[in-house]
Amino acid sequence: TSLTKEAIAGSIGDTEFLYNTPNQNSLPGYLKMGFAEWTTVWQGVGVVVPRRASLDEPVLEAQRENRSVLQTVLSAEYLQWRYSECPTYSYESFGLAASNSPSGIIYRLRQNRRYRLLVVAELWGSPTERKTLLAAVSHRTGSRLAWIRSKDRTQRWLFRDRSRTLVTLYDFGQPMVPQPDLSLGEIEDVL
């Protein structure tokens, strides 16, 4: 609570809003501090059919396709800061060779005794390109399971698990903040 209150106080004047992903235990505290429920990001595990494809690496920058919602600009600086310099996880990124439009995937692998899970932090491009990227990375990593946002599914997947991440917003009184389109990377790959 002290850290969040300090962040709010230190952001007054140069910040339009803050967002967070509280769990069920911390949600009441965030609501008392003035945060409001903003959006929900649905995610789940799907089975990917591996396929060979020519991939380019690394992804240096990207473009989102939907400009009518609030989205993070995937600039080279942002991708470097968020994924290349991440102290917690090791991410890999690939683009699609011979693609007419920017497309790419940023992911990390999560391994346990029974399976290897492909955690998809960012995925962009046309539906066909996203499907190809997932299949190619599945082939490259040997993982047939992907943890992915529900809206990034590129084919009919049977979800084994389905969960949601509630995102709260602290608004500094600016004009209404539009609905966001948050990636799993932006909500810290919550599983």
mmCIF file of C-alpha atoms in Angstrom:
data_model
loop_
_atom_site.group_PDB
_atom_site.id
_atom_site.type_symbol
_atom_site.label_atom_id
_atom_site.label_comp_id
_atom_site.label_asym_id
_atom_site.label_seq_id
_atom_site.Cartn_x
_atom_site.Cartn_y
_atom_site.Cartn_z
ATOM 1 C CA THR A 1 0.000 0.000 0.000
ATOM 2 C CA SER A 2 2.781 2.448 0.917
ATOM 3 C CA LEU A 3 4.649 1.774 -2.321
ATOM 4 C CA THR A 4 1.496 2.244 -4.431
ATOM 5 C CA LYS A 5 0.551 5.453 -2.617
ATOM 6 C CA GLU A 6 4.086 6.743 -3.170
ATOM 7 C CA ALA A 7 3.863 5.885 -6.886
ATOM 8 C CA ILE A 8 0.559 7.747 -7.152
ATOM 9 C CA ALA A 9 1.952 10.812 -5.352
ATOM 10 C CA GLY A 10 5.104 10.789 -7.477
ATOM 11 C CA SER A 11 3.111 10.544 -10.712
ATOM 12 C CA ILE A 12 0.805 13.523 -10.205
ATOM 13 C CA GLY A 13 1.232 16.083 -12.964
ATOM 14 C CA ASP A 14 3.032 14.015 -15.586
ATOM 15 C CA THR A 15 0.970 10.823 -15.733
ATOM 16 C CA GLU A 16 -2.507 10.268 -17.108
ATOM 17 C CA PHE A 17 -3.164 6.932 -15.401
ATOM 18 C CA LEU A 18 -1.634 3.927 -13.659
ATOM 19 C CA TYR A 19 -2.752 0.332 -14.014
ATOM 20 C CA ASN A 20 -2.155 -2.804 -12.023
ATOM 21 C CA THR A 21 -3.116 -6.482 -11.919
ATOM 22 C CA PRO A 22 -4.136 -7.153 -8.310
ATOM 23 C CA ASN A 23 -5.025 -10.609 -7.079
ATOM 24 C CA GLN A 24 -8.203 -11.371 -5.131
ATOM 25 C CA ASN A 25 -6.469 -10.579 -1.829
ATOM 26 C CA SER A 26 -5.071 -7.184 -2.869
ATOM 27 C CA LEU A 27 -8.054 -6.005 -4.960
ATOM 28 C CA PRO A 28 -10.001 -4.488 -2.010
ATOM 29 C CA GLY A 29 -6.924 -2.449 -1.053
ATOM 30 C CA TYR A 30 -6.521 -1.093 -4.581
ATOM 31 C CA LEU A 31 -10.192 -0.152 -4.747
ATOM 32 C CA LYS A 32 -9.857 1.718 -1.403
ATOM 33 C CA MET A 33 -6.874 3.660 -2.822
ATOM 34 C CA GLY A 34 -9.000 4.915 -5.722
ATOM 35 C CA PHE A 35 -8.331 2.319 -8.407
ATOM 36 C CA ALA A 36 -11.313 1.071 -10.415
ATOM 37 C CA GLU A 37 -11.841 -2.164 -12.325
ATOM 38 C CA TRP A 38 -10.838 -1.365 -15.909
ATOM 39 C CA THR A 39 -10.672 -4.470 -18.065
ATOM 40 C CA THR A 40 -10.157 -8.224 -18.022
ATOM 41 C CA VAL A 41 -7.602 -10.158 -20.063
ATOM 42 C CA TRP A 42 -8.697 -13.752 -20.737
ATOM 43 C CA GLN A 43 -6.080 -16.394 -21.394
ATOM 44 C CA GLY A 44 -5.712 -20.135 -21.614
ATOM 45 C CA VAL A 45 -3.718 -23.118 -22.798
ATOM 46 C CA GLY A 46 -4.136 -24.323 -26.355
ATOM 47 C CA VAL A 47 -2.620 -27.109 -28.390
ATOM 48 C CA VAL A 48 -0.434 -25.918 -31.295
ATOM 49 C CA VAL A 49 0.267 -28.050 -34.353
ATOM 50 C CA PRO A 50 3.990 -27.623 -35.124
ATOM 51 C CA ARG A 51 5.061 -26.732 -38.651
ATOM 52 C CA ARG A 52 8.315 -25.692 -40.286
ATOM 53 C CA ALA A 53 8.517 -22.090 -41.480
ATOM 54 C CA SER A 54 11.307 -19.660 -42.212
ATOM 55 C CA LEU A 55 11.656 -17.230 -39.305
ATOM 56 C CA ASP A 56 13.655 -13.999 -39.057
ATOM 57 C CA GLU A 57 15.300 -12.898 -35.836
ATOM 58 C CA PRO A 58 15.398 -10.709 -33.863
ATOM 59 C CA VAL A 59 12.249 -8.585 -33.915
ATOM 60 C CA LEU A 60 13.399 -4.985 -33.611
ATOM 61 C CA GLU A 61 10.068 -3.189 -33.666
ATOM 62 C CA ALA A 62 6.448 -3.881 -34.423
ATOM 63 C CA GLN A 63 3.150 -2.340 -35.384
ATOM 64 C CA ARG A 64 -0.181 -3.168 -33.838
ATOM 65 C CA GLU A 65 -3.058 -3.598 -36.239
ATOM 66 C CA ASN A 66 -5.894 -2.056 -34.194
ATOM 67 C CA ARG A 67 -5.421 1.663 -33.603
ATOM 68 C CA SER A 68 -8.909 2.273 -32.180
ATOM 69 C CA VAL A 69 -8.007 1.059 -28.682
ATOM 70 C CA LEU A 70 -5.308 1.999 -26.182
ATOM 71 C CA GLN A 71 -2.139 0.002 -26.947
ATOM 72 C CA THR A 72 1.539 0.157 -26.106
ATOM 73 C CA VAL A 73 3.703 1.258 -29.020
ATOM 74 C CA LEU A 74 6.033 -1.651 -29.709
ATOM 75 C CA SER A 75 9.039 0.541 -30.469
ATOM 76 C CA ALA A 76 12.582 -0.799 -30.563
ATOM 77 C CA GLU A 77 13.255 0.949 -27.242
ATOM 78 C CA TYR A 78 10.205 -0.593 -25.565
ATOM 79 C CA LEU A 79 10.945 -4.110 -26.838
ATOM 80 C CA GLN A 80 14.582 -3.798 -25.697
ATOM 81 C CA TRP A 81 13.575 -2.574 -22.225
ATOM 82 C CA ARG A 82 10.658 -4.968 -21.678
ATOM 83 C CA TYR A 83 11.976 -8.193 -23.179
ATOM 84 C CA SER A 84 15.709 -8.093 -24.016
ATOM 85 C CA GLU A 85 16.721 -6.562 -20.687
ATOM 86 C CA CYS A 86 14.179 -8.396 -18.531
ATOM 87 C CA PRO A 87 15.908 -9.572 -15.340
ATOM 88 C CA THR A 88 13.254 -12.185 -14.531
ATOM 89 C CA TYR A 89 12.684 -14.183 -17.735
ATOM 90 C CA SER A 90 14.566 -14.980 -20.915
ATOM 91 C CA TYR A 91 12.477 -14.085 -23.972
ATOM 92 C CA GLU A 92 12.992 -14.933 -27.619
ATOM 93 C CA SER A 93 11.521 -13.119 -30.602
ATOM 94 C CA PHE A 94 10.982 -13.931 -34.240
ATOM 95 C CA GLY A 95 9.422 -12.290 -37.247
ATOM 96 C CA LEU A 96 8.088 -13.964 -40.327
ATOM 97 C CA ALA A 97 10.427 -14.120 -43.311
ATOM 98 C CA ALA A 98 9.008 -12.720 -46.570
ATOM 99 C CA SER A 99 6.022 -11.157 -44.815
ATOM 100 C CA ASN A 100 4.336 -8.191 -46.503
ATOM 101 C CA SER A 101 3.431 -6.603 -43.187
ATOM 102 C CA PRO A 102 5.123 -6.457 -39.799
ATOM 103 C CA SER A 103 4.505 -9.657 -37.880
ATOM 104 C CA GLY A 104 6.200 -11.203 -34.912
ATOM 105 C CA ILE A 105 6.094 -13.215 -31.748
ATOM 106 C CA ILE A 106 7.830 -12.752 -28.405
ATOM 107 C CA TYR A 107 7.715 -15.702 -26.058
ATOM 108 C CA ARG A 108 9.413 -17.561 -23.258
ATOM 109 C CA LEU A 109 9.409 -21.232 -22.339
ATOM 110 C CA ARG A 110 8.148 -22.536 -19.034
ATOM 111 C CA GLN A 111 9.288 -26.055 -18.269
ATOM 112 C CA ASN A 112 8.133 -28.471 -15.607
ATOM 113 C CA ARG A 113 8.527 -32.225 -15.243
ATOM 114 C CA ARG A 114 5.593 -33.092 -17.483
ATOM 115 C CA TYR A 115 5.548 -30.512 -20.276
ATOM 116 C CA ARG A 116 7.118 -27.484 -21.918
ATOM 117 C CA LEU A 117 4.770 -24.492 -22.172
ATOM 118 C CA LEU A 118 5.180 -21.726 -24.736
ATOM 119 C CA VAL A 119 4.169 -18.457 -22.980
ATOM 120 C CA VAL A 120 3.227 -15.960 -25.710
ATOM 121 C CA ALA A 121 3.960 -12.444 -24.409
ATOM 122 C CA GLU A 122 3.356 -10.608 -27.714
ATOM 123 C CA LEU A 123 1.894 -11.739 -31.034
ATOM 124 C CA TRP A 124 1.091 -9.463 -33.962
ATOM 125 C CA GLY A 125 0.399 -9.631 -37.679
ATOM 126 C CA SER A 126 -2.458 -10.931 -39.802
ATOM 127 C CA PRO A 127 -4.360 -13.998 -38.553
ATOM 128 C CA THR A 128 -2.538 -16.187 -41.079
ATOM 129 C CA GLU A 129 0.867 -14.803 -40.056
ATOM 130 C CA ARG A 130 0.101 -15.265 -36.342
ATOM 131 C CA LYS A 131 -0.940 -18.882 -36.982
ATOM 132 C CA THR A 132 2.284 -19.514 -38.941
ATOM 133 C CA LEU A 133 4.422 -17.906 -36.229
ATOM 134 C CA LEU A 134 2.850 -20.048 -33.503
ATOM 135 C CA ALA A 135 3.280 -23.241 -35.535
ATOM 136 C CA ALA A 136 6.906 -22.407 -36.423
ATOM 137 C CA VAL A 137 7.883 -21.556 -32.833
ATOM 138 C CA SER A 138 6.132 -24.720 -31.641
ATOM 139 C CA HIS A 139 8.223 -26.713 -34.121
ATOM 140 C CA ARG A 140 11.439 -24.905 -33.120
ATOM 141 C CA THR A 141 10.911 -25.321 -29.343
ATOM 142 C CA GLY A 142 9.267 -28.740 -29.311
ATOM 143 C CA SER A 143 6.326 -27.331 -27.350
ATOM 144 C CA ARG A 144 2.804 -28.236 -28.396
ATOM 145 C CA LEU A 145 1.152 -26.216 -25.622
ATOM 146 C CA ALA A 146 0.844 -22.435 -25.692
ATOM 147 C CA TRP A 147 -0.330 -20.090 -22.937
ATOM 148 C CA ILE A 148 -1.962 -17.279 -24.900
ATOM 149 C CA ARG A 149 -4.553 -14.528 -24.701
ATOM 150 C CA SER A 150 -7.934 -15.781 -25.816
ATOM 151 C CA LYS A 151 -8.149 -13.023 -28.448
ATOM 152 C CA ASP A 152 -4.811 -14.127 -29.993
ATOM 153 C CA ARG A 153 -6.050 -17.603 -30.809
ATOM 154 C CA THR A 154 -5.689 -18.133 -34.535
ATOM 155 C CA GLN A 155 -7.624 -21.365 -34.833
ATOM 156 C CA ARG A 156 -10.254 -23.258 -32.897
ATOM 157 C CA TRP A 157 -8.403 -24.390 -29.817
ATOM 158 C CA LEU A 158 -9.704 -26.464 -26.980
ATOM 159 C CA PHE A 159 -8.580 -24.680 -23.834
ATOM 160 C CA ARG A 160 -7.548 -26.988 -21.029
ATOM 161 C CA ASP A 161 -7.529 -24.115 -18.556
ATOM 162 C CA ARG A 162 -8.993 -20.681 -18.876
ATOM 163 C CA SER A 163 -8.264 -17.824 -16.525
ATOM 164 C CA ARG A 164 -8.670 -14.114 -16.345
ATOM 165 C CA THR A 165 -6.517 -11.274 -15.157
ATOM 166 C CA LEU A 166 -8.389 -8.304 -13.786
ATOM 167 C CA VAL A 167 -6.712 -4.977 -14.550
ATOM 168 C CA THR A 168 -7.413 -1.948 -12.357
ATOM 169 C CA LEU A 169 -6.931 1.700 -13.286
ATOM 170 C CA TYR A 170 -6.023 4.793 -11.281
ATOM 171 C CA ASP A 171 -7.141 7.803 -13.314
ATOM 172 C CA PHE A 172 -5.576 11.214 -12.582
ATOM 173 C CA GLY A 173 -8.648 13.067 -13.809
ATOM 174 C CA GLN A 174 -7.696 13.216 -17.466
ATOM 175 C CA PRO A 175 -10.285 12.689 -20.198
ATOM 176 C CA MET A 176 -11.766 9.191 -20.082
ATOM 177 C CA VAL A 177 -9.151 6.507 -20.659
ATOM 178 C CA PRO A 178 -10.235 4.208 -23.521
ATOM 179 C CA GLN A 179 -10.418 0.443 -23.207
ATOM 180 C CA PRO A 180 -6.979 -1.140 -23.606
ATOM 181 C CA ASP A 181 -5.703 -4.031 -25.660
ATOM 182 C CA LEU A 182 -3.118 -5.475 -23.260
ATOM 183 C CA SER A 183 -0.750 -8.310 -24.147
ATOM 184 C CA LEU A 184 0.339 -10.979 -21.686
ATOM 185 C CA GLY A 185 3.712 -9.231 -21.557
ATOM 186 C CA GLU A 186 2.017 -6.058 -20.357
ATOM 187 C CA ILE A 187 0.334 -7.875 -17.495
ATOM 188 C CA GLU A 188 3.575 -9.600 -16.521
ATOM 189 C CA ASP A 189 2.732 -12.975 -18.084
ATOM 190 C CA VAL A 190 0.369 -13.762 -15.220
ATOM 191 C CA LEU A 191 -0.356 -17.505 -15.072
#
